XYZ file of C-alpha atoms in Angstrom:
493
model
C 0.103 0.051 0.221
C 1.142 3.852 -1.258
C 1.688 6.433 1.705
C 1.202 9.444 0.268
C 2.519 12.812 1.560
C 1.645 16.555 1.467
C 3.256 18.640 -1.360
C 3.670 22.546 0.117
C 6.799 24.421 -1.194
C 8.305 22.059 -3.593
C 8.608 19.098 -1.441
C 6.919 16.321 0.217
C 6.573 16.873 3.416
C 4.045 14.736 6.477
C 1.186 16.819 7.568
C 2.228 17.895 10.791
C 0.283 15.364 13.229
C 1.875 12.229 11.560
C -1.729 11.096 10.522
C -3.055 8.726 7.509
C -6.559 7.875 6.517
C -7.008 5.041 4.325
C -7.945 5.751 0.730
C -10.285 2.951 -0.104
C -10.789 1.441 -3.829
C -14.746 1.780 -4.442
C -14.858 -1.269 -7.161
C -12.906 -3.648 -4.500
C -14.219 -2.333 -1.620
C -10.270 -2.031 0.041
C -7.801 -0.008 1.128
C -5.176 0.330 -1.421
C -3.424 3.930 -0.035
C -2.177 6.356 2.704
C -3.303 9.600 2.182
C -2.216 12.536 5.093
C -4.453 13.996 6.830
C -3.307 17.736 6.447
C -4.146 20.167 9.735
C -4.932 23.928 9.988
C -0.873 24.148 11.014
C -0.712 22.418 7.632
C -2.546 24.863 5.698
C -1.100 27.693 6.809
C 2.333 26.176 5.843
C 0.997 26.846 2.186
C -0.307 29.773 2.218
C 2.436 31.123 3.319
C 4.358 29.276 1.126
C 2.419 30.262 -1.083
C 2.402 34.074 -1.207
C 6.200 34.089 -0.901
C 6.207 32.347 -3.859
C 3.920 34.385 -5.431
C 5.406 37.993 -4.671
C 8.810 37.542 -3.683
C 9.704 34.287 -5.314
C 11.352 33.390 -9.538
C 7.626 33.085 -9.921
C 6.978 37.029 -10.179
C 9.972 37.932 -11.660
C 9.307 35.542 -14.487
C 8.125 37.064 -17.629
C 4.199 35.955 -18.545
C 6.297 34.420 -21.908
C 8.207 32.332 -19.354
C 5.539 31.469 -17.347
C 3.490 30.299 -20.117
C 6.399 28.004 -21.560
C 6.245 26.538 -18.117
C 2.681 25.798 -18.074
C 2.554 24.411 -21.932
C 5.420 21.956 -20.391
C 3.444 21.002 -17.986
C 0.769 19.679 -20.325
C 3.132 17.824 -22.198
C 4.134 15.811 -19.259
C 0.501 14.816 -18.229
C 0.124 13.876 -21.668
C 2.706 11.588 -20.803
C 1.655 10.156 -18.164
C -1.741 10.110 -18.496
C -2.603 6.325 -18.349
C -1.053 6.275 -15.257
C -2.556 9.550 -13.629
C -6.321 7.537 -15.169
C -5.401 4.866 -13.304
C -4.476 6.095 -10.064
C -8.027 7.736 -10.074
C -10.316 5.196 -11.414
C -8.884 2.834 -8.524
C -9.799 6.623 -6.191
C -13.861 6.659 -7.478
C -14.447 4.114 -9.013
C -15.578 6.032 -12.428
C -14.985 3.766 -15.552
C -11.815 3.961 -16.948
C -13.596 5.115 -20.158
C -13.755 8.008 -19.332
C -10.714 8.985 -16.739
C -8.481 8.218 -19.583
C -10.744 10.610 -21.935
C -10.339 12.810 -19.630
C -6.828 12.787 -18.656
C -6.137 13.227 -22.595
C -7.808 16.177 -22.502
C -6.211 17.382 -19.440
C -3.424 18.757 -21.062
C -5.108 20.918 -23.456
C -5.946 23.135 -20.391
C -2.276 23.599 -19.874
C -1.220 24.276 -23.573
C -4.601 26.996 -23.953
C -4.062 28.739 -20.354
C -0.751 28.795 -21.018
C -0.449 30.549 -25.000
C -3.042 33.265 -23.073
C -0.043 34.280 -20.487
C 1.077 36.345 -22.850
C -1.764 37.873 -24.135
C -3.289 39.215 -21.435
C -2.875 42.842 -22.547
C -4.323 46.080 -20.460
C -5.450 48.940 -21.860
C -5.465 52.857 -23.287
C -7.892 54.857 -21.815
C -8.704 57.979 -24.399
C -9.522 59.764 -20.754
C -11.356 62.481 -20.851
C -8.805 64.870 -18.549
C -6.123 67.444 -20.324
C -2.991 66.790 -19.356
C -3.568 62.959 -17.982
C -2.078 59.778 -19.244
C -4.542 56.929 -18.186
C -4.375 52.800 -18.713
C -5.122 49.547 -17.233
C -3.369 46.749 -16.725
C -4.646 42.905 -15.023
C -2.786 42.189 -11.792
C -3.189 38.375 -9.500
C -5.700 38.299 -7.333
C -3.152 36.845 -4.811
C -3.185 33.062 -3.075
C -5.957 30.841 -3.905
C -7.390 27.654 -2.188
C -8.943 25.564 -5.113
C -11.484 22.572 -3.534
C -12.146 20.164 -5.712
C -14.171 16.706 -5.573
C -14.112 13.122 -6.017
C -15.491 12.771 -9.297
C -13.198 14.095 -10.992
C -10.122 15.466 -9.148
C -7.780 15.659 -11.974
C -9.679 17.582 -14.374
C -11.071 20.051 -11.979
C -7.616 20.860 -11.082
C -7.011 22.359 -14.459
C -10.075 24.174 -15.080
C -8.880 25.721 -11.184
C -5.485 26.298 -11.341
C -4.273 26.809 -15.442
C -6.104 30.290 -14.978
C -5.186 31.284 -11.865
C -1.585 30.198 -12.740
C -1.869 31.881 -15.847
C -3.588 34.927 -13.856
C -0.050 35.393 -12.675
C -1.484 33.204 -8.420
C -0.381 30.893 -6.682
C -2.773 28.027 -5.490
C -2.849 25.043 -2.765
C -5.030 22.549 -4.025
C -7.720 21.455 -1.102
C -8.778 17.886 -3.344
C -12.333 16.036 -1.570
C -10.835 13.373 1.277
C -12.114 10.313 -0.913
C -9.466 11.021 -3.745
C -6.604 12.648 -3.442
C -4.036 10.337 -4.617
C -3.782 11.626 -8.270
C -3.515 15.310 -7.617
C -0.218 14.650 -5.273
C 1.086 11.988 -7.444
C 0.511 15.229 -10.186
C 2.335 17.807 -7.938
C 5.584 15.765 -8.776
C 4.640 16.915 -12.229
C 4.532 20.863 -11.609
C 8.240 20.550 -10.693
C 9.401 18.932 -13.490
C 7.494 21.757 -15.786
C 9.495 24.452 -14.309
C 6.733 25.946 -12.040
C 8.886 27.557 -9.234
C 8.438 25.931 -5.597
C 5.195 27.453 -3.943
C 3.403 28.240 -7.202
C 1.413 24.323 -6.744
C 0.763 22.974 -3.150
C -1.613 20.597 -2.030
C -2.651 19.961 1.228
C -4.806 16.217 2.089
C -7.594 16.338 4.329
C -10.640 17.077 5.575
C -13.318 19.545 5.271
C -13.451 20.251 9.245
C -9.547 20.105 9.139
C -7.776 21.572 5.773
C -10.379 23.087 4.034
C -11.692 25.202 6.734
C -8.865 26.653 7.714
C -8.038 27.455 4.061
C -11.342 29.202 3.299
C -10.333 31.575 6.948
C -6.830 32.366 6.137
C -6.017 36.046 5.563
C -3.557 35.141 3.521
C -6.117 33.424 1.323
C -7.322 36.109 -1.806
C -9.635 33.765 -3.682
C -11.954 30.353 -2.966
C -12.661 28.198 -5.583
C -14.764 25.632 -5.126
C -16.904 22.491 -6.183
C -19.119 20.386 -4.744
C -22.757 21.034 -3.659
C -24.641 23.354 -2.914
C -25.329 23.431 1.096
C -21.516 23.388 1.536
C -21.232 25.698 -0.605
C -23.198 27.941 0.049
C -21.420 27.719 3.769
C -17.711 27.912 1.997
C -19.434 31.239 0.511
C -19.962 32.329 3.406
C -17.478 31.775 5.457
C -15.446 33.179 2.977
C -17.794 36.148 3.500
C -16.093 38.077 6.612
C -12.860 38.028 5.137
C -13.998 39.487 1.626
C -12.718 36.547 -0.036
C -13.556 36.535 -3.874
C -14.984 32.818 -4.682
C -16.414 31.740 -7.485
C -18.671 28.056 -7.261
C -19.449 25.361 -9.444
C -22.066 23.638 -7.296
C -24.903 21.575 -8.303
C -26.982 20.912 -10.709
C -30.733 18.715 -11.773
C -30.361 19.119 -15.375
C -33.016 19.035 -18.221
C -32.725 16.814 -21.410
C -35.808 17.785 -23.265
C -37.001 15.920 -26.135
C -39.397 17.325 -28.780
C -41.153 15.322 -31.046
C -39.800 16.383 -34.002
C -35.734 14.957 -33.159
C -33.728 12.402 -33.955
C -35.170 9.906 -31.795
C -32.021 7.684 -31.783
C -29.467 10.083 -31.434
C -32.109 11.701 -28.399
C -32.163 8.262 -26.811
C -28.235 7.847 -27.181
C -27.823 11.542 -25.652
C -30.136 10.319 -22.694
C -28.225 7.452 -22.037
C -25.257 9.021 -21.880
C -26.519 12.249 -20.114
C -26.908 10.044 -16.705
C -25.166 6.512 -16.796
C -21.979 6.961 -18.678
C -20.310 8.587 -15.389
C -22.922 6.071 -13.079
C -24.419 9.910 -12.778
C -21.829 11.046 -10.841
C -21.642 14.415 -12.854
C -22.971 17.721 -11.721
C -24.365 17.701 -15.542
C -25.881 14.693 -15.408
C -29.512 15.027 -17.463
C -31.220 13.621 -14.714
C -35.061 14.799 -15.682
C -35.564 13.205 -19.547
C -38.416 15.800 -20.522
C -40.201 13.785 -23.627
C -43.139 15.366 -25.543
C -46.611 13.081 -24.793
C -46.599 12.600 -28.653
C -43.913 10.454 -28.146
C -42.918 9.680 -25.321
C -44.131 5.679 -25.473
C -41.768 4.893 -28.447
C -38.887 6.986 -27.264
C -39.505 5.597 -23.956
C -38.698 2.401 -25.233
C -35.468 2.897 -27.259
C -34.022 4.496 -24.173
C -34.857 1.100 -21.893
C -33.194 -0.919 -24.398
C -30.046 0.470 -24.582
C -29.945 1.375 -20.213
C -30.925 -2.435 -20.536
C -27.986 -3.400 -21.892
C -25.387 -1.656 -19.834
C -22.947 -3.548 -18.232
C -21.498 -3.454 -15.122
C -18.620 -4.392 -12.931
C -15.312 -3.634 -13.351
C -14.457 -0.145 -14.030
C -11.015 -0.568 -15.312
C -12.155 -3.110 -18.388
C -12.999 -1.027 -21.828
C -16.015 -2.929 -21.989
C -17.384 -1.455 -18.642
C -20.065 1.132 -19.074
C -21.538 1.426 -15.165
C -19.333 1.765 -12.791
C -19.544 1.630 -8.911
C -21.172 4.574 -6.512
C -17.946 5.807 -4.951
C -18.242 6.456 -1.697
C -20.680 4.353 1.137
C -22.818 7.300 2.156
C -23.474 8.590 -1.284
C -24.618 4.609 -1.969
C -26.295 4.458 0.799
C -28.438 8.071 -0.491
C -28.599 6.734 -3.914
C -30.564 3.916 -2.383
C -32.674 6.456 -0.266
C -34.201 8.451 -3.381
C -35.035 5.155 -4.885
C -37.647 4.266 -2.409
C -38.725 7.968 -2.276
C -39.450 7.821 -5.694
C -41.483 4.457 -5.257
C -43.017 6.233 -2.157
C -43.963 9.068 -3.751
C -45.601 7.212 -6.877
C -43.088 7.437 -9.431
C -42.917 3.844 -11.757
C -39.502 2.510 -11.646
C -39.104 0.776 -15.476
C -35.816 -0.953 -14.986
C -32.857 -1.246 -11.877
C -34.455 0.650 -8.562
C -32.435 -1.689 -6.456
C -28.538 -2.912 -5.517
C -26.550 -4.742 -8.811
C -25.390 -8.093 -7.993
C -23.879 -10.706 -10.216
C -20.747 -12.011 -11.547
C -17.828 -9.302 -11.642
C -19.650 -6.579 -9.170
C -17.596 -6.510 -5.996
C -17.608 -4.058 -3.291
C -20.919 -3.751 -2.421
C -21.432 -0.614 -3.674
C -22.953 -0.946 -6.954
C -26.511 0.307 -8.052
C -28.924 -0.777 -11.073
C -29.250 1.845 -13.805
C -33.251 2.873 -12.442
C -35.212 4.946 -15.056
C -38.259 6.121 -13.806
C -41.136 7.458 -15.419
C -44.994 9.444 -14.319
C -42.494 11.652 -13.029
C -43.951 15.180 -11.752
C -41.868 17.586 -11.816
C -42.589 17.837 -7.745
C -41.616 14.962 -6.565
C -38.548 15.055 -4.549
C -36.610 12.686 -7.292
C -37.099 15.335 -9.760
C -36.012 18.472 -7.840
C -33.179 17.625 -5.332
C -30.262 16.198 -6.846
C -28.872 12.504 -6.722
C -26.032 12.164 -7.808
C -26.459 8.463 -8.889
C -27.531 6.583 -12.133
C -31.308 7.363 -11.734
C -33.421 8.883 -14.436
C -36.746 10.275 -14.234
C -38.956 10.766 -17.182
C -41.582 13.415 -16.993
C -43.813 14.159 -20.182
C -44.457 17.721 -21.481
C -47.065 18.853 -24.500
C -45.488 22.015 -25.242
C -42.579 24.110 -26.245
C -43.962 26.163 -23.198
C -44.731 23.275 -20.967
C -40.580 22.066 -21.479
C -39.893 25.717 -20.812
C -41.312 26.343 -17.752
C -41.099 22.584 -16.931
C -37.055 22.575 -17.089
C -36.777 26.212 -15.059
C -39.155 25.033 -12.649
C -36.336 24.165 -10.473
C -34.098 25.929 -8.066
C -30.583 24.880 -10.051
C -28.963 25.695 -13.395
C -25.998 24.203 -14.541
C -27.161 22.406 -17.888
C -30.213 21.831 -19.695
C -30.375 19.775 -23.692
C -32.197 20.366 -26.171
C -32.901 17.291 -28.938
C -34.539 18.382 -31.994
C -34.441 19.004 -36.229
C -36.290 22.763 -36.017
C -33.469 24.587 -36.515
C -35.324 28.176 -35.308
C -36.731 26.132 -32.187
C -32.355 25.157 -31.179
C -31.677 28.698 -31.009
C -35.028 30.229 -29.815
C -35.108 27.189 -26.997
C -31.185 27.908 -25.037
C -32.744 31.938 -24.570
C -35.237 30.927 -22.435
C -33.710 28.603 -20.292
C -31.559 29.670 -17.105
C -28.562 27.449 -17.674
C -25.355 27.951 -17.620
C -24.562 25.779 -20.886
C -27.152 24.346 -23.135
C -26.709 21.734 -25.719
C -28.213 21.387 -28.472
C -28.008 17.666 -30.261
C -25.337 16.599 -27.838
C -24.790 16.005 -24.009
C -21.649 16.560 -21.461
C -19.738 18.379 -24.181
C -17.228 20.397 -22.783
C -13.394 22.381 -23.559
C -11.397 24.226 -22.608
C -12.303 27.143 -25.003
C -15.778 27.459 -23.863
C -17.274 29.164 -20.041
C -18.917 26.665 -17.694
C -20.489 27.901 -14.886
C -24.175 27.399 -12.931
C -26.657 29.840 -12.490
C -29.218 30.093 -9.832
C -27.460 27.221 -6.836
C -25.711 26.029 -9.492
C -22.909 28.552 -8.530
C -21.058 31.855 -9.461
C -18.267 32.281 -11.658
C -17.358 30.713 -14.492
C -14.375 28.235 -15.561
C -12.519 27.335 -19.280
C -12.595 29.789 -21.615
C -10.401 33.257 -22.115
C -12.871 34.651 -19.698
C -12.085 31.749 -16.795
C -8.155 34.234 -15.929
C -10.556 37.623 -14.895
C -11.707 35.214 -11.730
C -8.465 35.785 -10.992
C -6.858 38.905 -11.472
C -7.935 42.586 -10.129
C -8.141 45.873 -12.409
C -6.034 48.484 -11.717
C -6.080 52.119 -12.806
C -3.223 54.171 -13.531
C -3.088 58.039 -13.822
C 0.092 60.276 -14.847
C -0.318 63.570 -14.870
C 1.864 65.685 -17.933
C 0.431 69.054 -16.199
C 3.051 71.614 -15.565
C 0.939 73.757 -14.008
C -0.293 74.069 -10.035
C -4.433 73.664 -9.304
C -5.594 76.710 -8.644
C -7.268 75.188 -5.828
C -6.211 71.927 -4.263
C -9.134 71.730 -2.460
C -10.933 70.943 -5.447
C -10.935 67.673 -7.544
C -9.424 68.621 -10.952
């Protein structure tokens, strides 16, 4: 069993209390690694190292081009180590190797993209309305960033948060989920190899109430970026507000996947399955509410059922596995509880609805792909985030009905639309309160496209050019070229 250490100021170190906890393989149901139990003292050490490195160390003195070169090299190193890192993530969170390897092979694009953007983050000359005045703006790093990542896609979230932060000139302290810390600790070594100066990228592992809370409240942290549930996100926001920290929150969702009667039903059925079952439902953008027009409901549901029944459940390391285990015991229980709630509320279970058993299923944390129909949007199964392989089918009659049902939620992270009508494809996204809307596709992401939510789904955006501005302050500079002395120095010029 491998024993990991914290990564602070370019060195691997034991935690201040010398304690570790087990990382559990969800598929095998057994410990496979030991993770350091970081403390407030460790968080303090990391934040101080990050501030020193950012403001006084080589990072502050490097040209933007040099910083970008190091970031692009980091992307190269991730690409070379993608399979190794993906295997670690599968051991940690139980998601499919096909999905995690796909993420790790795409991960370098963030470092290449933002590394190429670093020396293009220009300020501006302002044609100011004051005589004899030269005025311009610059964009400067906000300060040390605490990045708190979720367990479902650990290194993808590191890329989303840290590539933009480093491009802005910031230093970061990452606090990964206690359930999936190993890959982030492995990744840390690559930052040093790439030439990122010591102290610019740090990792403090441990539990939220200990290491996480200490980072959020630390006076040396200027910005918090968090991915997780809206409940926890609200607590992060509240704590950060006490010291006026800037905050980005990427939170939960109850995303509608809307199928209109004119859609390509074969493509839409595949999109519905991918939207909820491809990641075992353990993704914030899961299309957990499938809205189907009444006129096609019977035949469309039959197609979805046929595809869902073909899913192979088992070892996430195997390339032909379609559905893996639930990552944590607590989440496994939560998913089963929601299934019971749905049945009690009157939803009709068409498929699954119980723990999965059989050949190749180990660890005791598998749930069958589950499909409910006759779901009303007022039911808890339609309103609360399950974060598991559970699909709710809701029927609608008109386009107006679909929009109303889709927006009737506290969340607003994503939405999907399936239609051949070009006018509808343009019209409906404008009316959906969601940060991302996919038309005739689902779960597509890119380092170029901003990602984030509305309402309870979050604050701020990740990825895309605008993401860098989440980590910068705009400074205004005024230079007077006047040679005269003001007639009245008590009056503003």
